[in-house]
PDB file of C-alpha atoms in Angstrom:
ATOM      1  CA  MET A   1      13.778   5.240   0.038  1.00  0.00           C
ATOM      2  CA  PRO A   2      10.731   6.091   2.284  1.00  0.00           C
ATOM      3  CA  THR A   3      10.410   9.853   0.480  1.00  0.00           C
ATOM      4  CA  PRO A   4      10.830   9.225  -2.876  1.00  0.00           C
ATOM      5  CA  GLU A   5      13.759  11.766  -4.404  1.00  0.00           C
ATOM      6  CA  PHE A   6      11.505  13.999  -6.947  1.00  0.00           C
ATOM      7  CA  VAL A   7       9.579  14.601  -3.817  1.00  0.00           C
ATOM      8  CA  LEU A   8      12.301  16.049  -1.687  1.00  0.00           C
ATOM      9  CA  ARG A   9      12.544  18.170  -4.761  1.00  0.00           C
ATOM     10  CA  LEU A  10       9.272  19.507  -4.913  1.00  0.00           C
ATOM     11  CA  ARG A  11       9.228  20.267  -1.388  1.00  0.00           C
ATOM     12  CA  GLU A  12      12.841  21.864  -1.656  1.00  0.00           C
ATOM     13  CA  LYS A  13      10.607  24.246  -3.892  1.00  0.00           C
ATOM     14  CA  VAL A  14       7.197  24.504  -2.277  1.00  0.00           C
ATOM     15  CA  GLY A  15       8.424  23.853   1.782  1.00  0.00           C
ATOM     16  CA  HIS A  16       5.256  22.436   3.391  1.00  0.00           C
ATOM     17  CA  GLU A  17       2.227  22.802   0.950  1.00  0.00           C
ATOM     18  CA  LEU A  18      -0.164  20.295   0.322  1.00  0.00           C
ATOM     19  CA  LEU A  19       1.530  17.939  -2.761  1.00  0.00           C
ATOM     20  CA  TRP A  20      -1.587  16.285  -4.705  1.00  0.00           C
ATOM     21  CA  LEU A  21       0.427  12.733  -4.799  1.00  0.00           C
ATOM     22  CA  THR A  22      -0.416   9.370  -6.691  1.00  0.00           C
ATOM     23  CA  GLY A  23      -0.377   6.468  -4.613  1.00  0.00           C
ATOM     24  CA  VAL A  24      -0.552   2.531  -4.334  1.00  0.00           C
ATOM     25  CA  THR A  25      -1.674   0.084  -1.804  1.00  0.00           C
ATOM     26  CA  ALA A  26      -0.778  -3.298  -3.027  1.00  0.00           C
ATOM     27  CA  VAL A  27      -2.879  -6.450  -1.958  1.00  0.00           C
ATOM     28  CA  VAL A  28      -0.904  -9.445  -2.451  1.00  0.00           C
ATOM     29  CA  LEU A  29      -3.046 -13.151  -2.061  1.00  0.00           C
ATOM     30  CA  ARG A  30      -2.011 -16.353  -2.618  1.00  0.00           C
ATOM     31  CA  ARG A  31      -3.754 -19.439  -1.348  1.00  0.00           C
ATOM     32  CA  GLY A  32      -1.122 -20.797   1.689  1.00  0.00           C
ATOM     33  CA  ASP A  33      -0.816 -23.199   4.248  1.00  0.00           C
ATOM     34  CA  ARG A  34      -3.609 -21.709   6.242  1.00  0.00           C
ATOM     35  CA  GLY A  35      -5.771 -21.132   3.866  1.00  0.00           C
ATOM     36  CA  ASP A  36      -6.130 -17.560   1.625  1.00  0.00           C
ATOM     37  CA  GLU A  37      -3.647 -15.165   2.783  1.00  0.00           C
ATOM     38  CA  VAL A  38      -2.789 -11.746   2.661  1.00  0.00           C
ATOM     39  CA  LEU A  39       0.887 -10.146   2.922  1.00  0.00           C
ATOM     40  CA  LEU A  40       1.343  -7.554   5.592  1.00  0.00           C
ATOM     41  CA  VAL A  41       4.292  -4.855   6.814  1.00  0.00           C
ATOM     42  CA  ARG A  42       4.385  -3.990  10.233  1.00  0.00           C
ATOM     43  CA  ARG A  43       5.893  -0.177   9.151  1.00  0.00           C
ATOM     44  CA  THR A  44       8.661   1.323  10.814  1.00  0.00           C
ATOM     45  CA  ASP A  45       7.365   5.104  11.461  1.00  0.00           C
ATOM     46  CA  ASN A  46       4.855   4.418  12.932  1.00  0.00           C
ATOM     47  CA  GLY A  47       4.232   0.378  13.769  1.00  0.00           C
ATOM     48  CA  TRP A  48       1.361  -0.112  11.964  1.00  0.00           C
ATOM     49  CA  LEU A  49      -0.036  -3.821  10.107  1.00  0.00           C
ATOM     50  CA  THR A  50      -0.556  -2.333   6.341  1.00  0.00           C
ATOM     51  CA  PRO A  51      -0.401  -4.256   2.998  1.00  0.00           C
ATOM     52  CA  VAL A  52       2.338  -2.621   1.030  1.00  0.00           C
ATOM     53  CA  THR A  53       2.145   1.424  -0.215  1.00  0.00           C
ATOM     54  CA  GLY A  54       4.147   3.518  -1.660  1.00  0.00           C
ATOM     55  CA  ILE A  55       4.098   6.685  -4.051  1.00  0.00           C
ATOM     56  CA  VAL A  56       4.133   6.682  -8.585  1.00  0.00           C
ATOM     57  CA  ASP A  57       6.994   7.503  -9.771  1.00  0.00           C
ATOM     58  CA  PRO A  58       6.309   9.977 -12.520  1.00  0.00           C
ATOM     59  CA  GLY A  59       5.609   8.652 -15.461  1.00  0.00           C
ATOM     60  CA  GLU A  60       5.811   5.446 -14.316  1.00  0.00           C
ATOM     61  CA  GLU A  61       2.247   3.372 -15.080  1.00  0.00           C
ATOM     62  CA  PRO A  62       0.934   2.497 -11.500  1.00  0.00           C
ATOM     63  CA  ALA A  63       0.206  -1.519 -11.673  1.00  0.00           C
ATOM     64  CA  ILE A  64       4.414  -1.337 -12.347  1.00  0.00           C
ATOM     65  CA  ALA A  65       5.037   0.446  -9.124  1.00  0.00           C
ATOM     66  CA  ALA A  66       2.305  -2.001  -6.822  1.00  0.00           C
ATOM     67  CA  VAL A  67       4.694  -4.149  -8.572  1.00  0.00           C
ATOM     68  CA  ARG A  68       7.879  -2.240  -7.815  1.00  0.00           C
ATOM     69  CA  GLU A  69       7.204  -1.548  -4.291  1.00  0.00           C
ATOM     70  CA  VAL A  70       6.148  -5.121  -3.209  1.00  0.00           C
ATOM     71  CA  LEU A  71      10.158  -6.280  -4.348  1.00  0.00           C
ATOM     72  CA  GLU A  72      11.349  -3.165  -2.296  1.00  0.00           C
ATOM     73  CA  GLU A  73       9.656  -3.329   0.657  1.00  0.00           C
ATOM     74  CA  ALA A  74       9.083  -7.292   1.438  1.00  0.00           C
ATOM     75  CA  ASP A  75      11.403  -8.942  -0.898  1.00  0.00           C
ATOM     76  CA  VAL A  76       8.484 -10.783  -2.846  1.00  0.00           C
ATOM     77  CA  VAL A  77       7.515 -10.904  -6.379  1.00  0.00           C
ATOM     78  CA  ALA A  78       4.128 -10.336  -7.400  1.00  0.00           C
ATOM     79  CA  GLU A  79       1.936  -9.517 -10.483  1.00  0.00           C
ATOM     80  CA  ALA A  80      -1.078  -7.293 -10.458  1.00  0.00           C
ATOM     81  CA  GLU A  81      -4.083  -8.676 -11.614  1.00  0.00           C
ATOM     82  CA  VAL A  82      -6.581  -5.932 -11.125  1.00  0.00           C
ATOM     83  CA  LEU A  83      -7.383  -2.241  -9.927  1.00  0.00           C
ATOM     84  CA  SER A  84      -9.544  -2.588  -7.432  1.00  0.00           C
ATOM     85  CA  TRP A  85     -10.537   0.846  -5.603  1.00  0.00           C
ATOM     86  CA  VAL A  86      -9.382   4.344  -6.763  1.00  0.00           C
ATOM     87  CA  ARG A  87     -10.534   6.792  -4.156  1.00  0.00           C
ATOM     88  CA  ALA A  88      -8.857  10.638  -3.274  1.00  0.00           C
ATOM     89  CA  LEU A  89      -7.824   9.428   0.910  1.00  0.00           C
ATOM     90  CA  PRO A  90      -7.946  13.094   3.268  1.00  0.00           C
ATOM     91  CA  PRO A  91      -5.263  15.457   3.418  1.00  0.00           C
ATOM     92  CA  MET A  92      -2.641  14.233   6.179  1.00  0.00           C
ATOM     93  CA  THR A  93       0.403  16.609   7.683  1.00  0.00           C
ATOM     94  CA  TYR A  94       3.083  13.991   8.709  1.00  0.00           C
ATOM     95  CA  PRO A  95       5.115  14.738  11.696  1.00  0.00           C
ATOM     96  CA  ASN A  96       7.482  17.795   9.937  1.00  0.00           C
ATOM     97  CA  GLY A  97       4.962  20.046   9.406  1.00  0.00           C
ATOM     98  CA  ASP A  98       4.467  18.280   4.920  1.00  0.00           C
ATOM     99  CA  ARG A  99       0.896  18.081   4.411  1.00  0.00           C
ATOM    100  CA  SER A 100      -0.166  15.650   1.026  1.00  0.00           C
ATOM    101  CA  GLN A 101      -2.602  14.091   0.033  1.00  0.00           C
ATOM    102  CA  TYR A 102      -3.159  10.768  -2.264  1.00  0.00           C
ATOM    103  CA  LEU A 103      -4.931   9.288  -5.329  1.00  0.00           C
ATOM    104  CA  ASP A 104      -4.812   5.927  -3.501  1.00  0.00           C
ATOM    105  CA  LEU A 105      -5.227   3.271  -6.221  1.00  0.00           C
ATOM    106  CA  VAL A 106      -6.019  -0.354  -4.372  1.00  0.00           C
ATOM    107  CA  PHE A 107      -4.183  -3.393  -6.893  1.00  0.00           C
ATOM    108  CA  ARG A 108      -5.516  -6.780  -6.221  1.00  0.00           C
ATOM    109  CA  CYS A 109      -1.635  -8.497  -6.531  1.00  0.00           C
ATOM    110  CA  ARG A 110      -0.769 -12.209  -7.104  1.00  0.00           C
ATOM    111  CA  TYR A 111       1.774 -13.837  -5.065  1.00  0.00           C
ATOM    112  CA  VAL A 112       4.384 -14.863  -7.700  1.00  0.00           C
ATOM    113  CA  SER A 113       7.663 -15.513  -5.189  1.00  0.00           C
ATOM    114  CA  GLY A 114      10.235 -14.962  -2.618  1.00  0.00           C
ATOM    115  CA  GLU A 115       9.554 -15.271   1.119  1.00  0.00           C
ATOM    116  CA  PRO A 116       8.246 -12.166   3.389  1.00  0.00           C
ATOM    117  CA  SER A 117      11.070 -10.263   4.156  1.00  0.00           C
ATOM    118  CA  PRO A 118      11.930  -6.319   5.394  1.00  0.00           C
ATOM    119  CA  ALA A 119      13.594  -5.590   2.794  1.00  0.00           C
ATOM    120  CA  ASP A 120      14.294  -1.483   1.723  1.00  0.00           C
ATOM    121  CA  GLY A 121      14.748  -0.373   6.044  1.00  0.00           C
ATOM    122  CA  GLU A 122      10.570   0.922   5.772  1.00  0.00           C
ATOM    123  CA  ASN A 123       9.320  -2.394   7.280  1.00  0.00           C
ATOM    124  CA  SER A 124      10.630  -4.262  10.299  1.00  0.00           C
ATOM    125  CA  GLU A 125       8.237  -7.184   9.758  1.00  0.00           C
ATOM    126  CA  ALA A 126       6.678  -8.804   6.655  1.00  0.00           C
ATOM    127  CA  PHE A 127       4.499 -11.728   6.415  1.00  0.00           C
ATOM    128  CA  TRP A 128       1.251 -13.663   5.223  1.00  0.00           C
ATOM    129  CA  TRP A 129      -1.531 -13.656   6.852  1.00  0.00           C
ATOM    130  CA  PRO A 130      -4.808 -15.565   6.938  1.00  0.00           C
ATOM    131  CA  LEU A 131      -7.903 -13.051   5.273  1.00  0.00           C
ATOM    132  CA  ASP A 132     -10.041 -14.866   7.944  1.00  0.00           C
ATOM    133  CA  GLU A 133      -8.292 -13.358  10.775  1.00  0.00           C
ATOM    134  CA  LEU A 134      -8.078  -9.351   9.363  1.00  0.00           C
ATOM    135  CA  ASP A 135      -9.636  -8.207  12.896  1.00  0.00           C
ATOM    136  CA  ALA A 136      -7.567  -9.932  14.911  1.00  0.00           C
ATOM    137  CA  LEU A 137      -5.336  -7.695  14.780  1.00  0.00           C
ATOM    138  CA  ASP A 138      -6.048  -4.317  16.414  1.00  0.00           C
ATOM    139  CA  ASP A 139      -3.348  -3.358  14.808  1.00  0.00           C
ATOM    140  CA  LEU A 140      -4.574  -2.961  11.534  1.00  0.00           C
ATOM    141  CA  ASN A 141      -6.679  -0.103  10.769  1.00  0.00           C
ATOM    142  CA  ALA A 142     -10.137   0.387   9.498  1.00  0.00           C
ATOM    143  CA  ASP A 143      -9.086   2.310   6.399  1.00  0.00           C
ATOM    144  CA  MET A 144      -6.543  -0.792   5.742  1.00  0.00           C
ATOM    145  CA  ARG A 145      -9.007  -3.703   6.012  1.00  0.00           C
ATOM    146  CA  ASP A 146     -11.152  -2.169   3.598  1.00  0.00           C
ATOM    147  CA  ARG A 147      -8.734  -1.895   1.313  1.00  0.00           C
ATOM    148  CA  ILE A 148      -7.705  -5.243   1.255  1.00  0.00           C
ATOM    149  CA  ARG A 149     -11.164  -7.124   1.585  1.00  0.00           C
ATOM    150  CA  GLN A 150     -12.243  -4.938  -1.425  1.00  0.00           C
ATOM    151  CA  ALA A 151      -8.931  -6.305  -3.223  1.00  0.00           C
ATOM    152  CA  ALA A 152      -9.981 -10.069  -2.084  1.00  0.00           C
ATOM    153  CA  THR A 153     -13.424  -9.864  -2.184  1.00  0.00           C
ATOM    154  CA  GLY A 154     -14.126  -7.172  -5.040  1.00  0.00           C
ATOM    155  CA  GLY A 155     -14.024  -9.092  -8.122  1.00  0.00           C
ATOM    156  CA  GLU A 156     -12.467  -7.638 -11.021  1.00  0.00           C
ATOM    157  CA  VAL A 157     -14.312  -4.286 -12.156  1.00  0.00           C
ATOM    158  CA  ALA A 158     -12.703  -1.506  -9.609  1.00  0.00           C
ATOM    159  CA  ARG A 159     -14.219   0.367  -7.174  1.00  0.00           C
ATOM    160  CA  PHE A 160     -15.062   4.334  -7.128  1.00  0.00           C
ATOM    161  CA  GLU A 161     -15.790   6.901  -4.836  1.00  0.00           C
ATOM    162  CA  ARG A 162     -19.111   8.991  -5.116  1.00  0.00           C
ATOM    163  CA  SER A 163     -19.492  11.945  -3.210  1.00  0.00           C
TER     164      SER A 163
END
C-alpha cells in the first residue's frame, strides 16, 4: 500500500498540514555476477529509480521496517546490518497538496534470498545493478546515489548531519 493507514487517518484530522514522519531507505547489497550490486526499484508514481524506501509504522523498529519494505516492495529477503546515515530531509509537498518531512534512516542491508520483482504495485521494476555503474543511470538522482554510496562505503558507524 503506497500510503500507510495511520497516515491516512492523520490526514483526516490535519488535512494537508506538515507531518513529521520517520522513513527508511534500505540499501540492499549483494555480490553478484557483475561484482557488488545494489537492489533498485522503479517507482510507479514518478518513474525514478531508488533503493527501497518506506515509512516506519507507529511502534515499529526502524531496522524491521527496512526489511519489511524490501520484502513488500521487491519480494527480496534482506537483513539490516548497519544504520548508515541519519538525517532530516527537506519538507516536501505531494501533488495532492499533502506536506511531509521525513527523518530518513538509511540502512545497509545484506541480501538473503529471493528474485527481485515489483511485488506490491508501488514499483514497476525491481533489479540488481552494479555499484560501480551508478553514474550510468540518468533516472537515479544524486540524493539516492549518495544514500547508496554512504551505505556501501560508510563503514560500521552511522553518518549524522550537523548543521
